[in-house]
Short mmCIF file of C-alpha atoms in Angstrom, two decimals:
data_model
loop_
_atom_site.label_atom_id
_atom_site.label_comp_id
_atom_site.label_asym_id
_atom_site.label_seq_id
_atom_site.Cartn_x
_atom_site.Cartn_y
_atom_site.Cartn_z
CA MET L 1 92.34 134.47 90.53
CA PRO L 2 94.61 136.88 92.42
CA ASP L 3 97.75 135.49 94.05
CA ASP L 4 97.18 137.41 97.25
CA GLU L 5 93.79 138.16 98.73
CA THR L 6 92.26 138.79 102.12
CA LEU L 7 88.87 137.49 103.22
CA PRO L 8 86.80 138.51 106.23
CA VAL L 9 86.38 135.95 109.01
CA ARG L 10 83.46 137.17 111.08
CA SER L 11 80.67 134.61 110.88
CA SER L 12 80.14 130.89 110.57
CA ASN L 13 79.35 131.46 106.88
CA ASP L 14 82.74 133.11 106.38
CA ILE L 15 84.39 129.86 107.52
CA VAL L 16 82.61 128.05 104.69
CA VAL L 17 83.77 130.68 102.18
CA VAL L 18 87.38 130.49 103.44
CA ARG L 19 87.29 126.70 103.04
CA GLN L 20 86.00 127.00 99.48
CA VAL L 21 88.51 129.62 98.38
CA VAL L 22 91.42 127.76 100.00
CA ARG L 23 90.31 124.63 98.16
CA MET L 24 90.27 126.47 94.81
CA ARG L 25 93.72 127.86 95.45
CA ALA L 26 95.07 124.46 96.47
CA VAL L 27 93.70 122.88 93.28
CA GLU L 28 95.21 125.70 91.22
CA ILE L 29 98.64 125.15 92.78
CA GLY L 30 98.40 121.46 91.96
CA PHE L 31 98.07 119.95 95.45
CA ASN L 32 96.89 116.35 95.38
CA LEU L 33 93.63 115.42 97.08
CA VAL L 34 95.17 114.59 100.46
CA GLU L 35 97.22 117.80 100.47
CA GLN L 36 94.13 119.82 99.55
CA THR L 37 92.13 118.21 102.32
CA LYS L 38 94.87 118.88 104.88
CA ILE L 39 95.25 122.58 104.11
CA VAL L 40 91.47 123.16 103.87
CA THR L 41 90.97 121.43 107.23
CA ALA L 42 93.75 123.48 108.81
CA ALA L 43 92.14 126.65 107.41
CA SER L 44 88.79 125.64 108.87
CA GLU L 45 90.33 125.12 112.33
CA LEU L 46 92.15 128.46 112.30
CA ALA L 47 89.16 130.38 110.92
CA ARG L 48 87.01 129.02 113.73
CA ASN L 49 89.65 130.00 116.28
CA THR L 50 89.69 133.52 114.82
CA ILE L 51 85.95 133.81 115.46
CA ASP L 52 85.65 131.89 118.73
CA HIS L 53 88.74 133.28 120.46
CA GLY L 54 89.59 136.45 118.54
CA GLY L 55 86.11 137.84 118.05
CA GLY L 56 86.55 137.80 114.27
CA GLY L 57 89.29 138.98 111.96
CA SER L 58 90.69 138.23 108.55
CA ALA L 59 92.29 135.47 106.50
CA ARG L 60 95.02 136.26 103.98
CA LEU L 61 95.69 133.72 101.22
CA GLN L 62 98.97 133.83 99.31
CA SER L 63 99.98 131.52 96.50
CA LEU L 64 103.75 131.08 96.62
CA ARG L 65 106.22 130.24 93.91
CA ASN L 66 109.68 129.78 95.31
CA GLY L 67 112.02 128.53 92.61
CA GLY L 68 110.66 125.13 91.68
CA ARG L 69 108.39 124.91 94.72
CA ALA L 70 104.78 125.98 94.86
CA GLY L 71 102.89 126.48 98.07
CA LEU L 72 100.03 128.13 99.86
CA ARG L 73 100.41 130.46 102.83
CA LEU L 74 97.47 131.35 105.05
CA THR L 75 97.54 134.09 107.66
CA PHE L 76 94.74 134.44 110.20
CA GLU L 77 94.68 137.66 112.17
CA ASP L 78 92.42 139.00 114.88
CA LYS L 79 92.37 141.89 117.34
CA GLY L 80 91.04 139.75 120.16
CA PRO L 81 92.31 139.22 123.71
CA GLY L 82 95.42 137.32 122.53
CA ILE L 83 96.94 134.17 123.97
CA PRO L 84 98.80 134.54 127.28
CA ASP L 85 100.58 131.18 127.13
CA ILE L 86 101.28 130.00 123.59
CA GLU L 87 103.07 126.81 124.70
CA LEU L 88 99.97 125.77 126.60
CA ALA L 89 97.62 126.73 123.74
CA LEU L 90 99.60 124.47 121.41
CA LYS L 91 99.11 121.42 123.63
CA ASP L 92 96.71 118.78 122.36
CA GLY L 93 93.44 118.91 124.22
CA TYR L 94 93.98 122.34 125.75
CA THR L 95 90.83 124.37 125.23
CA THR L 96 89.17 127.49 126.49
CA GLY L 97 86.37 127.47 123.96
CA GLY L 98 84.68 124.21 124.89
CA GLY L 99 86.02 122.47 121.80
CA LEU L 100 88.35 119.53 121.52
CA GLY L 101 91.42 121.71 121.78
CA LEU L 102 92.82 120.46 118.51
CA GLY L 103 92.56 123.71 116.55
CA LEU L 104 96.06 125.13 116.87
CA SER L 105 97.97 121.90 117.41
CA GLY L 106 96.04 120.18 114.64
CA ALA L 107 96.59 123.01 112.18
CA ARG L 108 100.30 122.85 112.98
CA ARG L 109 100.43 119.12 112.22
CA LEU L 110 98.58 119.64 108.94
CA SER L 111 101.03 122.22 107.58
CA ASN L 112 104.75 122.35 106.78
CA GLU L 113 105.45 125.68 108.45
CA PHE L 114 103.68 127.20 111.40
CA GLU L 115 104.16 130.54 113.07
CA ILE L 116 102.18 132.22 115.82
CA GLN L 117 102.44 135.71 117.25
CA SER L 118 100.21 136.86 120.05
CA ARG L 119 100.18 139.60 122.64
CA PRO L 120 97.62 139.70 125.44
CA GLY L 121 95.19 142.51 124.71
CA GLU L 122 96.39 143.09 121.16
CA GLY L 123 95.39 140.05 119.16
CA THR L 124 96.79 136.97 117.50
CA ARG L 125 98.32 136.17 114.14
CA VAL L 126 98.79 132.59 112.96
CA THR L 127 100.59 131.82 109.69
CA ILE L 128 100.72 128.37 108.13
CA THR L 129 102.39 127.30 104.90
CA ARG L 130 102.02 124.10 103.00
CA TRP L 131 104.38 123.25 100.14
CA LYS L 132 103.55 121.03 97.25
CA MET Q 1 65.98 128.06 107.79
CA GLU Q 2 67.78 125.26 105.95
CA ARG Q 3 67.91 121.85 107.57
CA ILE Q 4 69.59 118.55 106.85
CA PRO Q 5 66.86 115.98 106.07
CA ILE Q 6 66.55 112.90 108.28
CA LEU Q 7 65.08 109.79 106.62
CA LYS Q 8 63.42 106.95 108.49
CA MET Q 9 64.22 103.43 107.28
CA ASN Q 10 62.39 100.87 109.40
CA GLU Q 11 63.88 101.12 112.87
CA PHE Q 12 66.83 103.21 111.68
CA LEU Q 13 67.37 106.85 110.81
CA LEU Q 14 69.52 107.92 107.87
CA VAL Q 15 71.16 111.31 107.65
CA SER Q 16 73.00 112.12 104.48
CA ILE Q 17 75.18 115.18 104.87
CA GLN Q 18 75.50 116.72 101.42
CA VAL Q 19 76.53 120.29 102.02
CA ASP Q 20 79.57 122.08 103.31
CA MET Q 21 78.02 122.55 106.74
CA HIS Q 22 78.31 125.81 108.53
CA ASP Q 23 78.34 125.58 112.28
CA ARG Q 24 74.74 126.53 112.95
CA LEU Q 25 73.48 123.87 110.57
CA ALA Q 26 75.56 121.29 112.43
CA MET Q 27 74.06 122.31 115.77
CA THR Q 28 70.52 122.16 114.33
CA LEU Q 29 71.20 118.66 113.04
CA GLN Q 30 72.25 117.55 116.51
CA ASP Q 31 68.97 118.85 118.00
CA ASP Q 32 66.77 117.45 115.21
CA LEU Q 33 68.37 114.04 115.35
CA THR Q 34 67.97 113.53 119.10
CA ASP Q 35 64.32 114.62 118.77
CA ARG Q 36 63.70 112.13 115.98
CA ILE Q 37 65.40 109.23 117.79
CA VAL Q 38 62.94 109.64 120.63
CA ARG Q 39 59.87 110.35 118.46
CA ASP Q 40 60.50 107.47 116.02
CA ARG Q 41 61.86 105.07 118.67
CA ALA Q 42 64.82 104.57 116.39
CA ARG Q 43 67.32 101.83 117.27
CA GLY Q 44 70.12 103.07 115.07
CA VAL Q 45 71.42 106.11 113.24
CA LEU Q 46 73.41 106.08 110.00
CA ILE Q 47 75.32 109.26 109.25
CA ASP Q 48 76.44 109.21 105.62
CA ILE Q 49 79.38 111.59 105.15
CA SER Q 50 80.51 110.31 101.75
CA SER Q 51 79.83 113.75 100.26
CA LEU Q 52 81.89 115.62 102.83
CA GLU Q 53 85.20 116.87 101.46
CA ILE Q 54 86.53 117.72 104.90
CA VAL Q 55 85.76 116.93 108.51
CA ASP Q 56 87.32 119.37 110.94
CA SER Q 57 87.39 119.10 114.71
CA PHE Q 58 84.04 120.92 114.96
CA ILE Q 59 82.23 118.43 112.73
CA GLY Q 60 84.18 115.62 114.39
CA ARG Q 61 82.98 116.76 117.79
CA MET Q 62 79.41 116.98 116.52
CA ILE Q 63 79.59 113.40 115.22
CA GLY Q 64 81.03 112.25 118.54
CA ASN Q 65 78.25 114.06 120.41
CA ILE Q 66 75.54 112.53 118.25
CA ALA Q 67 76.98 109.06 118.86
CA ALA Q 68 77.14 109.61 122.62
CA MET Q 69 73.64 111.09 122.84
CA SER Q 70 72.18 108.32 120.69
CA ARG Q 71 73.74 105.72 122.94
CA VAL Q 72 72.04 107.31 125.93
CA LEU Q 73 68.77 107.14 123.99
CA ASP Q 74 69.44 103.43 123.24
CA ALA Q 75 70.34 103.86 119.57
CA GLU Q 76 73.60 102.91 117.85
CA THR Q 77 75.35 105.37 115.55
CA VAL Q 78 77.38 104.31 112.53
CA VAL Q 79 79.29 106.84 110.45
CA VAL Q 80 79.51 105.65 106.86
CA GLY Q 81 81.44 106.58 103.73
CA MET Q 82 84.31 108.65 105.06
CA ARG Q 83 86.65 109.44 102.17
CA PRO Q 84 90.29 108.30 102.38
CA ALA Q 85 91.68 111.86 102.22
CA VAL Q 86 89.31 112.93 105.00
CA ALA Q 87 90.30 109.93 107.14
CA ILE Q 88 94.04 110.59 106.66
CA THR Q 89 93.54 114.24 107.59
CA LEU Q 90 91.47 113.43 110.69
CA VAL Q 91 94.16 111.08 111.94
CA GLU Q 92 96.80 113.78 111.38
CA LEU Q 93 94.57 116.30 113.14
CA GLY Q 94 94.55 113.98 116.14
CA LEU Q 95 90.89 113.06 116.00
CA ALA Q 96 90.18 109.32 116.26
CA LEU Q 97 86.41 109.59 116.90
CA PRO Q 98 86.46 107.29 119.94
CA GLY Q 99 83.21 105.46 120.53
CA VAL Q 100 82.00 106.05 116.98
CA ARG Q 101 81.43 103.01 114.80
CA THR Q 102 82.20 103.20 111.11
CA SER Q 103 81.34 101.46 107.87
CA LEU Q 104 82.39 101.76 104.25
CA ASN Q 105 78.92 102.48 102.87
CA VAL Q 106 75.24 102.69 103.79
CA ASP Q 107 74.57 99.02 102.98
CA LYS Q 108 77.39 97.77 105.17
CA GLY Q 109 76.43 100.23 107.88
CA MET Q 110 72.89 98.92 107.88
CA GLU Q 111 74.22 95.36 108.11
CA LEU Q 112 76.37 96.35 111.06
CA LEU Q 113 73.41 97.92 112.87
CA ARG Q 114 71.22 94.86 112.22
CA SER Q 115 73.78 92.35 113.46
CA SER Q 116 74.46 94.52 116.47
CA LEU Q 117 70.72 94.70 117.26
CA ALA Q 118 70.39 90.94 116.78
CA ARG Q 119 73.17 90.36 119.28
CA GLY Q 120 71.37 92.78 121.50
CA GLY Q 121 74.41 94.73 122.48
CA ASN Q 122 77.19 96.97 121.43
CA GLY Q 123 79.17 95.80 118.46
CA HIS Q 124 82.84 95.21 118.47
CA ARG Q 125 84.16 97.81 116.08
CA ASP Q 126 84.91 101.23 117.45
CA ALA Q 127 86.69 103.74 115.30
CA GLY Q 128 89.11 104.65 118.01
CA ARG Q 129 89.84 101.65 120.08
CA MET J 1 142.86 144.69 67.61
CA ALA J 2 139.81 143.66 65.65
CA ILE J 3 136.85 145.97 65.75
CA ARG J 4 134.68 145.00 68.68
CA GLY J 5 131.16 143.76 68.09
CA ARG J 6 131.65 142.49 64.55
CA SER J 7 133.72 139.37 64.67
CA ARG J 8 135.05 137.71 61.60
CA LEU J 9 134.04 134.33 62.90
CA SER J 10 130.76 134.29 60.99
CA ASP J 11 132.57 135.11 57.73
CA VAL J 12 135.08 132.36 58.38
CA VAL J 13 132.30 129.85 59.12
CA SER J 14 130.44 130.84 55.95
CA LYS J 15 133.51 130.57 53.80
CA HIS J 16 134.77 127.21 55.07
CA GLU J 17 131.51 125.60 56.18
CA ALA J 18 132.02 122.29 54.36
CA ALA J 19 135.62 121.86 55.51
CA ILE J 20 134.81 122.76 59.10
CA LEU J 21 131.97 120.24 59.09
CA THR J 22 134.25 117.46 57.88
CA ASP J 23 136.95 118.27 60.43
CA TRP J 24 134.47 118.60 63.22
CA ILE J 25 132.86 115.22 62.55
CA LYS J 26 136.28 113.60 62.32
CA GLU J 27 137.16 115.18 65.64
CA GLN J 28 134.08 113.81 67.32
CA LEU J 29 134.30 110.35 65.88
CA ALA J 30 137.86 110.08 67.11
CA ALA J 31 137.39 111.62 70.53
CA VAL J 32 134.20 110.27 72.02
CA LYS J 33 133.59 107.26 69.82
CA ALA J 34 130.22 108.79 69.12
CA ALA J 35 129.77 106.32 66.31
CA ASP J 36 129.29 103.60 68.93
CA ARG J 37 125.96 105.02 69.86
CA ILE J 38 125.00 107.33 67.11
CA GLY J 39 125.22 106.78 63.36
CA GLU J 40 127.66 108.90 61.41
CA ALA J 41 124.83 110.03 59.13
CA GLU J 42 122.80 111.26 62.05
CA LEU J 43 125.81 113.02 63.53
CA ARG J 44 126.45 114.71 60.19
CA THR J 45 122.85 116.00 60.04
CA GLU J 46 123.06 117.38 63.57
CA CYS J 47 126.42 119.04 62.97
CA ALA J 48 125.31 120.58 59.68
CA ARG J 49 122.19 122.00 61.29
CA PHE J 50 124.20 123.40 64.16
CA LEU J 51 126.72 125.09 61.86
CA THR J 52 123.94 126.69 59.83
CA LEU J 53 122.26 128.04 62.95
CA LEU J 54 125.58 129.16 64.43
CA LYS J 55 126.34 131.12 61.28
CA VAL J 56 122.97 132.90 61.36
CA ALA J 57 123.21 133.65 65.07
CA LEU J 58 126.76 135.01 64.81
CA ARG J 59 125.75 137.30 61.99
CA SER J 60 122.71 138.78 63.73
CA ASP J 61 124.22 139.08 67.19
CA GLY J 62 127.60 140.71 67.61
CA SER J 63 127.54 140.58 71.41
CA HIS J 64 127.75 136.79 71.53
CA ASP J 65 125.17 136.68 74.28
CA VAL J 66 123.93 133.11 73.84
CA SER J 67 120.87 133.74 76.02
CA SER J 68 119.54 136.41 73.64
CA ALA J 69 116.77 135.93 71.10
CA ALA J 70 119.19 135.61 68.19
CA TRP J 71 120.39 132.31 69.66
CA SER J 72 116.98 130.82 70.42
CA GLU J 73 117.07 128.35 67.51
CA THR J 74 120.59 127.28 68.40
CA ARG J 75 119.51 126.72 72.01
CA GLU J 76 116.52 124.72 70.83
CA LEU J 77 118.71 122.42 68.76
CA LEU J 78 121.15 121.94 71.64
CA GLY J 79 118.22 121.29 73.98
CA GLU J 80 116.90 118.53 71.75
CA LEU J 81 120.36 117.07 71.43
CA SER J 82 121.06 117.14 75.18
CA ARG J 83 117.77 115.50 75.98
CA SER J 84 118.14 112.72 73.45
CA ARG J 85 121.75 112.08 74.52
CA ALA J 86 120.81 112.07 78.20
CA ARG J 87 118.20 109.44 77.40
CA ALA J 88 120.73 107.43 75.40
CA GLY J 89 123.00 107.34 78.44
CA TYR J 90 125.69 109.85 77.41
CA SER J 91 127.69 111.44 80.20
CA PRO J 92 127.54 115.24 80.62
CA SER J 93 131.09 115.62 79.26
CA GLU J 94 130.31 113.47 76.24
CA THR J 95 127.31 115.68 75.57
CA ALA J 96 129.29 118.89 76.00
CA ALA J 97 132.00 117.51 73.70
CA PHE J 98 129.62 117.99 70.79
CA VAL J 99 130.10 121.75 71.09
CA LEU J 100 133.66 121.79 72.47
CA SER J 101 135.07 119.63 69.68
CA LEU J 102 134.16 122.39 67.26
CA LYS J 103 136.93 124.55 68.72
CA ARG J 104 139.88 123.05 66.90
CA PRO J 105 138.30 123.16 63.40
CA LEU J 106 137.26 126.77 63.98
CA PHE J 107 140.63 127.83 65.39
CA ASP J 108 142.38 126.18 62.44
CA ARG J 109 140.33 128.17 59.94
CA LEU J 110 140.73 131.40 61.91
CA ARG J 111 144.49 130.94 61.92
CA GLY J 112 144.40 130.31 58.18
CA GLU J 113 142.45 133.51 57.58
CA ILE J 114 144.05 136.00 59.97
CA GLY J 115 147.16 134.20 61.14
CA GLY J 116 149.29 137.16 60.12
CA ASP J 117 147.73 139.49 62.66
CA ALA J 118 148.50 138.01 66.08
CA ASP J 119 146.36 140.49 67.98
CA ALA J 120 143.33 139.97 65.81
CA LEU J 121 143.75 136.20 65.97
CA ALA J 122 144.00 136.19 69.75
CA ASP J 123 140.88 138.31 69.96
CA GLU J 124 138.89 136.09 67.60
CA VAL J 125 140.00 132.94 69.39
CA TRP J 126 138.96 134.46 72.68
CA GLN J 127 135.52 135.43 71.33
CA THR J 128 135.01 132.01 69.79
CA THR J 129 136.01 130.31 73.03
CA LEU J 130 133.52 132.40 74.97
CA VAL J 131 130.63 131.48 72.69
CA LEU J 132 131.43 127.78 72.52
CA ASP J 133 132.03 127.51 76.27
CA ARG J 134 128.71 129.13 77.02
CA LEU J 135 126.92 126.83 74.61
CA ALA J 136 128.72 123.83 76.12
CA LEU J 137 127.67 124.85 79.62
CA PHE J 138 124.15 125.22 78.34
CA THR J 139 124.14 121.62 77.07
CA THR J 140 125.55 120.41 80.39
CA GLU J 141 122.81 122.12 82.33
CA LEU J 142 120.11 120.72 80.09
CA HIS J 143 121.70 117.30 80.21
CA GLN J 144 121.57 117.40 84.01
CA LYS J 145 117.97 118.54 83.98
CA SER J 146 116.98 115.74 81.61
CA ARG J 147 118.72 113.18 83.83
CA ASP J 148 116.83 114.52 86.84
CA GLU J 149 113.55 114.21 84.99
CA ILE J 150 114.36 110.66 83.99
CA ILE J 151 115.24 109.72 87.57
CA LEU J 152 112.06 111.29 88.91
CA ARG J 153 109.93 109.44 86.38
CA GLN J 154 111.64 106.16 87.15
CA GLN J 155 111.07 106.68 90.87
CA GLN J 156 107.38 107.20 90.24
CA ASP J 157 107.21 104.17 87.98
CA MET J 158 108.93 102.07 90.61
CA LEU J 159 106.59 103.32 93.29
CA GLU J 160 103.61 102.17 91.30
CA LEU J 161 105.19 98.89 90.28
CA SER J 162 106.35 98.00 93.74
CA THR J 163 103.09 98.43 95.59
CA PRO J 164 100.29 96.34 94.19
CA VAL J 165 97.17 96.01 96.29
CA VAL J 166 95.71 92.57 95.63
CA GLN J 167 92.30 91.18 96.41
CA LEU J 168 92.63 87.84 98.22
CA TRP J 169 88.97 87.12 98.71
CA GLU J 170 85.67 88.90 98.71
CA SER J 171 86.13 91.84 101.11
CA ILE J 172 89.78 90.99 101.82
CA LEU J 173 92.70 92.98 100.40
CA ALA J 174 96.39 92.39 100.84
CA LEU J 175 99.28 94.78 100.45
CA PRO J 176 102.59 92.92 100.33
CA LEU J 177 105.30 95.49 101.01
CA ILE J 178 108.77 94.75 99.69
CA GLY J 179 111.95 96.72 100.13
CA THR J 180 112.94 99.68 102.24
CA LEU J 181 110.12 101.93 103.32
CA ASP J 182 110.90 105.60 103.45
CA SER J 183 108.40 108.15 104.62
CA ALA J 184 107.40 109.35 101.15
CA ARG J 185 106.92 105.86 99.77
CA THR J 186 104.93 104.72 102.79
CA GLN J 187 102.62 107.68 102.40
CA VAL J 188 101.90 106.96 98.73
CA VAL J 189 101.43 103.25 99.40
CA MET J 190 99.02 103.93 102.22
CA GLU J 191 96.92 106.41 100.27
CA ASN J 192 96.76 103.86 97.51
CA LEU J 193 95.58 101.16 99.93
CA LEU J 194 92.81 103.35 101.39
CA GLN J 195 91.63 104.23 97.89
CA ARG J 196 91.46 100.54 96.95
CA ILE J 197 89.47 99.82 100.10
CA VAL J 198 86.81 102.29 98.91
CA GLU J 199 86.83 100.95 95.36
CA THR J 200 86.49 97.30 96.34
CA GLY J 201 84.38 97.73 99.45
CA ALA J 202 86.82 95.52 101.35
CA SER J 203 86.28 95.33 105.08
CA ILE J 204 89.72 93.91 105.93
CA ALA J 205 93.15 94.80 104.60
CA ILE J 206 96.27 92.78 105.38
CA ILE J 207 99.50 94.78 105.32
CA ASP J 208 102.29 92.24 104.97
CA ILE J 209 105.77 93.52 105.83
CA THR J 210 107.68 90.24 105.44
CA GLY J 211 109.78 91.83 102.69
CA VAL J 212 110.64 94.93 104.67
CA PRO J 213 114.14 94.79 106.17
CA THR J 214 113.80 97.60 108.72
CA VAL J 215 111.14 99.84 110.15
CA ASP J 216 112.00 103.19 111.70
CA THR J 217 109.80 105.31 113.96
CA LEU J 218 108.41 107.42 111.12
CA VAL J 219 107.42 104.41 109.05
CA ALA J 220 105.89 102.70 112.10
CA GLN J 221 103.88 105.87 112.73
CA HIS J 222 102.69 105.90 109.13
CA LEU J 223 101.57 102.29 109.43
CA LEU J 224 99.63 103.11 112.58
CA LYS J 225 98.07 106.19 111.00
CA THR J 226 96.96 104.09 108.06
CA VAL J 227 95.36 101.56 110.38
CA ALA J 228 93.59 104.41 112.19
CA ALA J 229 92.45 106.01 108.91
CA ALA J 230 91.14 102.69 107.58
CA ARG J 231 89.21 102.25 110.80
CA LEU J 232 87.61 105.68 110.38
CA MET J 233 86.51 104.59 106.94
CA GLY J 234 85.05 101.36 108.30
CA ALA J 235 87.73 98.79 107.49
CA ASP J 236 90.10 96.83 109.73
CA CYS J 237 93.78 96.25 109.07
CA ILE J 238 95.96 93.34 110.06
CA ILE J 239 99.73 93.71 109.98
CA SER J 240 101.50 90.46 109.20
CA GLY J 241 105.06 89.29 108.69
CA ILE J 242 106.66 91.31 111.46
CA ARG J 243 110.18 89.91 111.70
CA PRO J 244 111.86 89.44 115.08
CA GLN J 245 114.24 92.38 114.59
CA ILE J 246 111.38 94.66 113.63
CA ALA J 247 109.35 93.54 116.64
CA GLN J 248 112.32 94.49 118.81
CA THR J 249 112.71 97.83 117.08
CA ILE J 250 109.05 98.64 117.49
CA VAL J 251 109.16 97.90 121.21
CA HIS J 252 112.40 99.86 121.68
CA LEU J 253 111.00 102.81 119.78
CA GLY J 254 108.03 102.81 122.09
CA VAL J 255 105.53 102.59 119.26
CA GLU J 256 102.16 101.55 120.58
CA LEU J 257 101.02 98.59 118.47
CA SER J 258 98.66 96.97 120.97
CA SER J 259 95.59 98.43 119.28
CA VAL J 260 96.50 96.76 116.00
CA ILE J 261 95.94 93.13 115.09
CA THR J 262 99.32 91.60 114.26
CA LYS J 263 100.04 88.13 112.94
CA ALA J 264 103.29 86.31 112.27
CA THR J 265 102.53 85.31 108.70
CA LEU J 266 100.30 86.37 105.85
CA ALA J 267 98.63 82.95 106.04
CA ASP J 268 97.68 83.44 109.72
CA ALA J 269 96.34 86.89 108.90
CA PHE J 270 94.31 85.50 106.01
CA VAL J 271 92.65 82.92 108.28
CA ILE J 272 91.67 85.63 110.75
CA ALA J 273 90.39 87.80 107.92
CA LEU J 274 88.25 84.95 106.55
CA GLN J 275 86.77 84.32 109.99
CA ARG J 276 86.00 88.01 110.39
CA THR J 277 84.14 88.13 107.11
CA GLY J 278 82.13 85.05 108.02
CA ALA J 279 83.86 82.58 105.75
CA THR J 280 85.12 79.24 107.05
CA ILE J 281 87.83 77.03 105.70
CA GLY J 282 88.55 73.41 106.27
CA ARG J 283 89.88 70.36 104.51
CA ALA J 284 87.28 68.47 102.50
CA THR J 285 86.96 64.93 103.82
CA LYS J 286 87.54 62.20 101.28
CA ALA J 287 84.38 60.42 100.27
#
């Protein structure tokens, strides 16, 4: 399996594929079951955001080896309308898509590192990393 | 089109979710289940998620919706068999499934529905009190 | 100056191998009282093997780069030695002394061989020092690594030992927590509890924290998350044995515990748990 690959995130089926590939990567890195479940769930949330709010995009999966630490970094990118107020978007329960509004905030809680870049009109990029 | 089968067991319906659900399948299940509750005059719904390796906020919302809709149609919903790793992750995600009753397995879920029916009211155990 | 790249050290070692071995062992027995922990026979075997390998390595590698392939067997031997000594409780300096105590015997022989040529002697001594120091550092590093591994393994062992989930009754589990709870330990303990709930089909779990001296916010949050997770799975938790100081801490920290059943003692919790599962207890009246 490659250490760095990019998957399309355009349809509901793509979300399923992203979940499966993230799971395989997490197993390969040696995450325990709870860690696997957390990163796969975070990936599912962000992939759905990419489709619902960004109009589709891509998911990049990178297996990391940093000295003695192993981890998984996921980057979701879209060319959608972007997020005008990131602080607000990160609040629990804030939603524009009719969901529960837990996507971004939840994904942040499920990972060790979280980074978001967004410009109105240009798109959004969310990067999460989970270390073993 | 693929569908998740709904089994009738006396006055209860049993849905066993076996696959990694994509979103459309989840929406179809919601429609099918409400139809069946009315058609079969079901008094309770058991949703067995012991095969699910993850529950994200989308699936969580669907489960919450099913529970709420069933209640309106006078049927109780019990979610059974959630795995420990899934439960830990849901809590971290911030999803407590308020108003959804839970049980360890199908047998215990059935027991819960029966005793709740016998008492003729809502049971005491909510997932997110 | 001696010709660079081809030291005379290997010749000296070959020529005086037996004498060097004897001196070296004497040196070690005197200095670190190695005989206390390790038999003289065993020490002799190790030293002899090391000298043989050293000789071969010195001959095939003039650069004295101890990380090169020529030294791989020497490194392997030192690795084995460091690990076994770390396990036996040697300190890093005691472990490094194995290599460092070889200096004097080697210097003595070098002086005997080329004592007349001060420049050559100084050069050889310098080269020998470099090699032995590097090898000694190598043993220290490995020693440290072995100690770390031992500590890690012991931590894991302790984690498992210190957190037994016990079945009190049909459908009732108890988790008596003892000792300080840090975030990592709490997490492992809680995952373990949830797993046991699935395995046993228990509908109630009692988490007893009588033996826990303090609870900080993070640990309190973990406890609450566990209760919430158990509920999602279909089991209830009761927290028992909350000591007065901990009750105060919890209130001061603003942790919301009202949604959780709490009892003063494990016994009180057990009674509630029995009632919940439909069992009744009472004293049998004497006939």
